[in-house]
Structure formats: structure tokens, C-alpha cells
Amino acid sequence: MSQFLDTLAERVLIYDGAMGTNIQNYQLSAEDYGGQSTEGCNEYLVLTKPGVIEEIHTGFLEAGCDVIETDS
């Protein structure tokens, strides 16, 4: 936590982008979400499609983000 605060005292930190919008770009099916009961529950994708979440987060980091928030 102190490293975060030290860096924040020195400069502006850039947070990640719109997770939901990026997930929508994948046009996932109900099966991708784990079935009809969890369709559209983006937080559930960490269990059913972790590669999608990792790919989105990697893109944020490659774009220069300093901080990545969870998808849940």
C-alpha cells in the first residue's frame, strides 16, 4: 500500500478502462457465462472464461495503465 501512496504522491496514476464494454466486444454466449442462470454476469467470467479477463487486463496494461481493478 505504501508503494501505491508514494507513487500517487509523485504523479497521477492511470486506472484501467471500461471492463463491461470490453467484455461485450467478445459477444459471449450464455454457455460462455456458465449457462442461462449466469448469462450476463460479467463477474462469473473469472471462473468460466479467465482467458478473456486476462486478455482485457493485458490490453489495459499495454495501453499504459498503472492500476488494474478486478472484474468482480
Short mmCIF file of C-alpha atoms in Angstrom, two decimals:
data_model
loop_
_atom_site.label_atom_id
_atom_site.label_comp_id
_atom_site.label_asym_id
_atom_site.label_seq_id
_atom_site.Cartn_x
_atom_site.Cartn_y
_atom_site.Cartn_z
CA MET A 1 0.00 0.00 0.00
CA SER A 2 2.83 2.40 0.78
CA GLN A 3 4.31 1.99 -2.72
CA PHE A 4 0.92 2.92 -4.17
CA LEU A 5 0.66 6.01 -1.97
CA ASP A 6 4.28 7.02 -2.66
CA THR A 7 3.72 6.81 -6.41
CA LEU A 8 0.42 8.67 -6.12
CA ALA A 9 2.21 11.48 -4.29
CA GLU A 10 4.62 11.78 -7.23
CA ARG A 11 2.28 11.58 -10.21
CA VAL A 12 -1.19 10.84 -11.47
CA LEU A 13 -1.97 7.14 -11.75
CA ILE A 14 -3.92 5.83 -14.73
CA TYR A 15 -6.62 3.25 -13.97
CA ASP A 16 -7.94 0.65 -16.36
CA GLY A 17 -10.82 1.17 -18.77
CA ALA A 18 -14.39 0.02 -19.17
CA MET A 19 -14.47 -3.67 -18.33
CA GLY A 20 -18.10 -4.27 -19.27
CA THR A 21 -17.76 -2.65 -22.68
CA ASN A 22 -14.65 -4.67 -23.44
CA ILE A 23 -16.39 -7.89 -22.42
CA GLN A 24 -19.31 -7.05 -24.73
CA ASN A 25 -16.86 -6.89 -27.64
CA TYR A 26 -16.35 -10.66 -27.26
CA GLN A 27 -20.06 -11.36 -27.96
CA LEU A 28 -20.09 -14.21 -25.46
CA SER A 29 -22.88 -16.79 -25.35
CA ALA A 30 -24.88 -18.00 -22.37
CA GLU A 31 -22.65 -21.07 -22.33
CA ASP A 32 -19.58 -18.85 -22.03
CA TYR A 33 -21.10 -17.42 -18.86
CA GLY A 34 -21.79 -20.87 -17.45
CA GLY A 35 -25.42 -21.18 -18.55
CA GLN A 36 -28.67 -19.23 -18.70
CA SER A 37 -28.76 -18.58 -14.95
CA THR A 38 -25.47 -16.66 -15.04
CA GLU A 39 -25.66 -15.17 -18.55
CA GLY A 40 -24.60 -11.54 -18.48
CA CYS A 41 -22.94 -11.83 -15.07
CA ASN A 42 -19.54 -10.47 -16.04
CA GLU A 43 -18.07 -11.29 -12.65
CA TYR A 44 -18.68 -15.01 -13.29
CA LEU A 45 -16.36 -14.96 -16.29
CA VAL A 46 -13.34 -15.12 -13.99
CA LEU A 47 -14.40 -18.75 -13.46
CA THR A 48 -15.70 -19.66 -16.91
CA LYS A 49 -13.52 -17.55 -19.24
CA PRO A 50 -10.44 -16.41 -17.30
CA GLY A 51 -8.51 -16.00 -20.56
CA VAL A 52 -10.93 -13.30 -21.71
CA ILE A 53 -10.44 -11.38 -18.47
CA GLU A 54 -6.67 -11.76 -18.67
CA GLU A 55 -6.63 -10.60 -22.30
CA ILE A 56 -8.62 -7.48 -21.46
CA HIS A 57 -6.40 -6.67 -18.47
CA THR A 58 -3.27 -7.24 -20.55
CA GLY A 59 -4.59 -4.79 -23.11
CA PHE A 60 -5.10 -2.17 -20.41
CA LEU A 61 -1.52 -2.64 -19.20
CA GLU A 62 -0.15 -2.47 -22.74
CA ALA A 63 -2.06 0.79 -23.20
CA GLY A 64 -0.18 2.23 -20.21
CA CYS A 65 -2.49 1.75 -17.25
CA ASP A 66 -0.86 1.76 -13.84
CA VAL A 67 -3.72 0.17 -11.91
CA ILE A 68 -5.98 -2.73 -12.85
CA GLU A 69 -9.22 -3.25 -10.93
CA THR A 70 -10.82 -6.67 -10.59
CA ASP A 71 -13.74 -7.68 -12.75
CA SER A 72 -15.86 -8.56 -9.71
#
